[in-house]
Amino acid sequence: MYAGHFAAGLAIKARVPQAPTAALLVGVTLLDLLFAPFVLLGIERIHETPGQPPGFSLDYIDWSHSLLMSLVWAAVFSAFFLKRGHVVVLTIAFAVFSHFLLDLLMHPGDLALWPGSATHLGFGIWLWQPSGWWWFELGFIALCSAYYLVRARRLQSFGGRGLWVCAVVVALHVVNSPWLSPAD
Ligand SMILES: [Zn+2]
């Protein structure tokens, strides 16, 4: 999941408006922000699988994306916000962990329980090719956006440019569609 993570961040913001938006948006994508340098440093491994959906194989992503490390990164990142009180800390920790939960739906069995664990999880919606996964994620984005907009209108304390924000998330998802990136 890609744009869907940001949609989850918006929904979490709508649920707990006092949590800082920037921290939530970094939090929901933190595991991928760690994944990129880990691959470059050789700590994690991927390889391309041309012609075979989804176009790549995540061979070893245990340090950024395993269940245990997701909880560790959630604790580490949320600890930076201790001054803001436990509700904000728990909300930011949940935002980080939401990445694992959403990837669990999408990934084809490449999420380890802990680094080096032989057990791997993933319900594999990414394998609903060529576009089933994309429509599933779009539905998720639509639900999160609707919740964000309804709460923003009701509470009036955030989401001043809510429609634009949701449009950006949808645009990110469109850019990531199978029709625009046929390599996947
Ligand atoms: Zn991820």
Short mmCIF file of C-alpha atoms and ligand atoms in Angstrom, two decimals:
data_model
loop_
_atom_site.label_atom_id
_atom_site.label_comp_id
_atom_site.label_asym_id
_atom_site.label_seq_id
_atom_site.Cartn_x
_atom_site.Cartn_y
_atom_site.Cartn_z
CA MET A 1 0.00 0.00 0.00
CA TYR A 2 1.25 3.47 -0.85
CA ALA A 3 -1.31 6.32 -0.97
CA GLY A 4 -3.54 4.27 1.34
CA HIS A 5 -1.07 4.80 4.18
CA PHE A 6 -1.55 8.58 3.91
CA ALA A 7 -5.34 8.07 3.87
CA ALA A 8 -4.99 6.11 7.11
CA GLY A 9 -3.00 9.04 8.51
CA LEU A 10 -5.86 11.41 7.67
CA ALA A 11 -8.41 9.11 9.32
CA ILE A 12 -6.24 8.92 12.46
CA LYS A 13 -5.95 12.72 12.46
CA ALA A 14 -9.73 12.96 12.23
CA ARG A 15 -10.13 10.59 15.18
CA VAL A 16 -7.54 12.36 17.40
CA PRO A 17 -7.27 15.95 16.10
CA GLN A 18 -4.76 17.02 18.77
CA ALA A 19 -2.12 14.69 17.26
CA PRO A 20 0.17 16.73 14.97
CA THR A 21 -0.58 16.09 11.30
CA ALA A 22 3.07 16.07 10.19
CA ALA A 23 3.99 13.46 12.81
CA LEU A 24 1.08 11.26 11.73
CA LEU A 25 1.96 11.50 8.03
CA VAL A 26 5.63 10.68 8.71
CA GLY A 27 4.51 7.94 11.11
CA VAL A 28 2.23 6.12 8.66
CA THR A 29 5.03 5.92 6.08
CA LEU A 30 7.97 5.49 8.49
CA LEU A 31 8.54 1.80 7.71
CA ASP A 32 8.95 2.62 4.02
CA LEU A 33 11.21 5.60 4.89
CA LEU A 34 13.45 3.10 6.73
CA PHE A 35 13.11 0.45 4.01
CA ALA A 36 14.69 2.61 1.26
CA PRO A 37 18.03 3.31 3.01
CA PHE A 38 18.10 -0.25 4.42
CA VAL A 39 17.97 -1.59 0.84
CA LEU A 40 20.65 0.87 -0.30
CA LEU A 41 22.87 -0.19 2.61
CA GLY A 42 22.31 -3.89 1.88
CA ILE A 43 20.56 -4.51 5.21
CA GLU A 44 17.40 -5.50 3.32
CA ARG A 45 17.02 -7.18 -0.10
CA ILE A 46 14.58 -6.93 -3.00
CA HIS A 47 14.75 -8.04 -6.62
CA GLU A 48 12.70 -7.33 -9.73
CA THR A 49 10.49 -10.00 -11.24
CA PRO A 50 9.69 -8.65 -14.73
CA GLY A 51 6.40 -9.93 -16.11
CA GLN A 52 5.43 -11.53 -12.83
CA PRO A 53 3.04 -9.52 -10.63
CA PRO A 54 3.59 -7.30 -8.75
CA GLY A 55 6.91 -6.81 -10.63
CA PHE A 56 9.26 -7.18 -7.67
CA SER A 57 9.94 -9.50 -4.79
CA LEU A 58 10.62 -8.22 -1.27
CA ASP A 59 13.09 -10.92 -0.27
CA TYR A 60 14.18 -9.64 3.12
CA ILE A 61 12.51 -6.60 4.72
CA ASP A 62 12.58 -7.83 8.31
CA TRP A 63 14.34 -4.80 9.83
CA SER A 64 11.85 -2.25 8.51
CA HIS A 65 8.66 -4.30 8.16
CA SER A 66 8.53 -7.29 10.55
CA LEU A 67 5.81 -7.37 13.22
CA LEU A 68 8.30 -6.96 16.06
CA MET A 69 10.29 -4.16 14.41
CA SER A 70 7.07 -2.31 13.48
CA LEU A 71 6.25 -2.21 17.19
CA VAL A 72 9.82 -1.13 18.00
CA TRP A 73 9.76 1.70 15.41
CA ALA A 74 6.32 2.76 16.69
CA ALA A 75 7.70 3.00 20.25
CA VAL A 76 10.90 4.80 19.18
CA PHE A 77 9.17 7.36 16.94
CA SER A 78 6.28 8.09 19.31
CA ALA A 79 8.75 8.61 22.21
CA PHE A 80 9.82 11.88 20.55
CA PHE A 81 6.35 13.23 21.39
CA LEU A 82 6.25 12.34 25.09
CA LYS A 83 5.84 16.01 26.05
CA ARG A 84 2.48 16.06 24.30
CA GLY A 85 0.83 13.53 26.57
CA HIS A 86 -0.02 9.86 26.35
CA VAL A 87 -2.99 10.21 24.00
CA VAL A 88 -0.83 11.83 21.33
CA VAL A 89 2.02 9.35 21.93
CA LEU A 90 -0.30 6.34 21.59
CA THR A 91 -1.94 7.85 18.50
CA ILE A 92 1.42 8.39 16.79
CA ALA A 93 2.54 4.89 17.76
CA PHE A 94 -0.66 3.50 16.24
CA ALA A 95 -0.05 5.53 13.07
CA VAL A 96 3.37 3.85 12.70
CA PHE A 97 1.93 0.40 13.40
CA SER A 98 -0.98 0.98 10.98
CA HIS A 99 1.63 0.66 8.22
CA PHE A 100 2.23 -2.96 9.22
CA LEU A 101 -1.52 -3.70 9.46
CA LEU A 102 -2.22 -2.31 5.99
CA ASP A 103 0.83 -3.98 4.44
CA LEU A 104 -0.37 -7.21 6.06
CA LEU A 105 -3.47 -7.00 3.87
CA MET A 106 -1.55 -6.20 0.69
CA HIS A 107 1.79 -8.04 0.84
CA PRO A 108 2.13 -11.59 -0.46
CA GLY A 109 3.53 -13.32 2.62
CA ASP A 110 6.79 -11.41 3.03
CA LEU A 111 6.25 -9.82 6.48
CA ALA A 112 8.27 -11.70 9.12
CA LEU A 113 7.27 -11.96 12.77
CA TRP A 114 10.75 -10.66 13.74
CA PRO A 115 14.10 -10.28 11.94
CA GLY A 116 15.13 -13.72 10.74
CA SER A 117 11.86 -15.41 11.70
CA ALA A 118 10.87 -18.26 9.37
CA THR A 119 7.19 -17.30 9.67
CA HIS A 120 5.99 -14.73 7.16
CA LEU A 121 2.58 -13.07 6.98
CA GLY A 122 0.54 -11.31 4.30
CA PHE A 123 -2.91 -11.74 2.76
CA GLY A 124 -1.63 -10.88 -0.71
CA ILE A 125 -4.19 -8.42 -2.07
CA TRP A 126 -1.33 -7.10 -4.26
CA LEU A 127 -1.70 -10.34 -6.21
CA TRP A 128 -5.26 -9.37 -7.23
CA GLN A 129 -3.89 -8.47 -10.64
CA PRO A 130 -4.08 -6.57 -12.86
CA SER A 131 -6.13 -3.95 -11.00
CA GLY A 132 -8.11 -5.57 -8.18
CA TRP A 133 -5.60 -4.40 -5.57
CA TRP A 134 -5.86 -0.83 -6.91
CA TRP A 135 -9.66 -0.74 -6.58
CA PHE A 136 -9.44 -2.22 -3.09
CA GLU A 137 -6.98 0.48 -2.02
CA LEU A 138 -9.11 3.17 -3.70
CA GLY A 139 -12.13 2.01 -1.65
CA PHE A 140 -10.03 2.25 1.51
CA ILE A 141 -8.86 5.76 0.55
CA ALA A 142 -12.46 6.81 -0.15
CA LEU A 143 -13.65 5.58 3.26
CA CYS A 144 -10.79 7.32 5.11
CA SER A 145 -11.27 10.55 3.15
CA ALA A 146 -15.01 10.59 3.80
CA TYR A 147 -14.41 10.11 7.54
CA TYR A 148 -11.78 12.88 7.53
CA LEU A 149 -14.05 15.33 5.72
CA VAL A 150 -17.10 14.59 7.89
CA ARG A 151 -15.08 15.01 11.11
CA ALA A 152 -13.36 18.17 9.80
CA ARG A 153 -16.73 19.75 9.07
CA ARG A 154 -18.17 18.72 12.42
CA LEU A 155 -15.21 19.70 14.64
CA GLN A 156 -13.99 22.75 12.68
CA SER A 157 -10.55 22.41 14.35
CA PHE A 158 -8.58 20.89 11.46
CA GLY A 159 -8.92 20.13 7.76
CA GLY A 160 -9.33 23.72 6.54
CA ARG A 161 -8.18 22.54 3.10
CA GLY A 162 -9.56 19.04 3.58
CA LEU A 163 -10.83 18.54 0.04
CA TRP A 164 -7.45 19.49 -1.41
CA VAL A 165 -5.64 17.17 0.98
CA CYS A 166 -7.88 14.25 0.03
CA ALA A 167 -7.49 15.11 -3.67
CA VAL A 168 -3.69 14.91 -3.30
CA VAL A 169 -3.97 11.43 -1.75
CA VAL A 170 -6.28 10.26 -4.55
CA ALA A 171 -3.87 11.79 -7.13
CA LEU A 172 -0.97 9.85 -5.57
CA HIS A 173 -3.03 6.68 -5.91
CA VAL A 174 -3.87 7.45 -9.55
CA VAL A 175 -0.16 7.97 -10.33
CA ASN A 176 0.46 4.54 -8.76
CA SER A 177 -2.23 2.84 -10.89
CA PRO A 178 -1.49 -0.22 -13.06
CA TRP A 179 -2.48 1.80 -16.14
CA LEU A 180 0.20 4.47 -15.54
CA SER A 181 2.96 2.18 -14.27
CA PRO A 182 2.64 -0.90 -16.54
CA ALA A 183 6.03 -2.22 -15.37
CA ASP A 184 4.42 -3.57 -12.19
ZN ZN B 1 5.56 -0.74 3.52
#
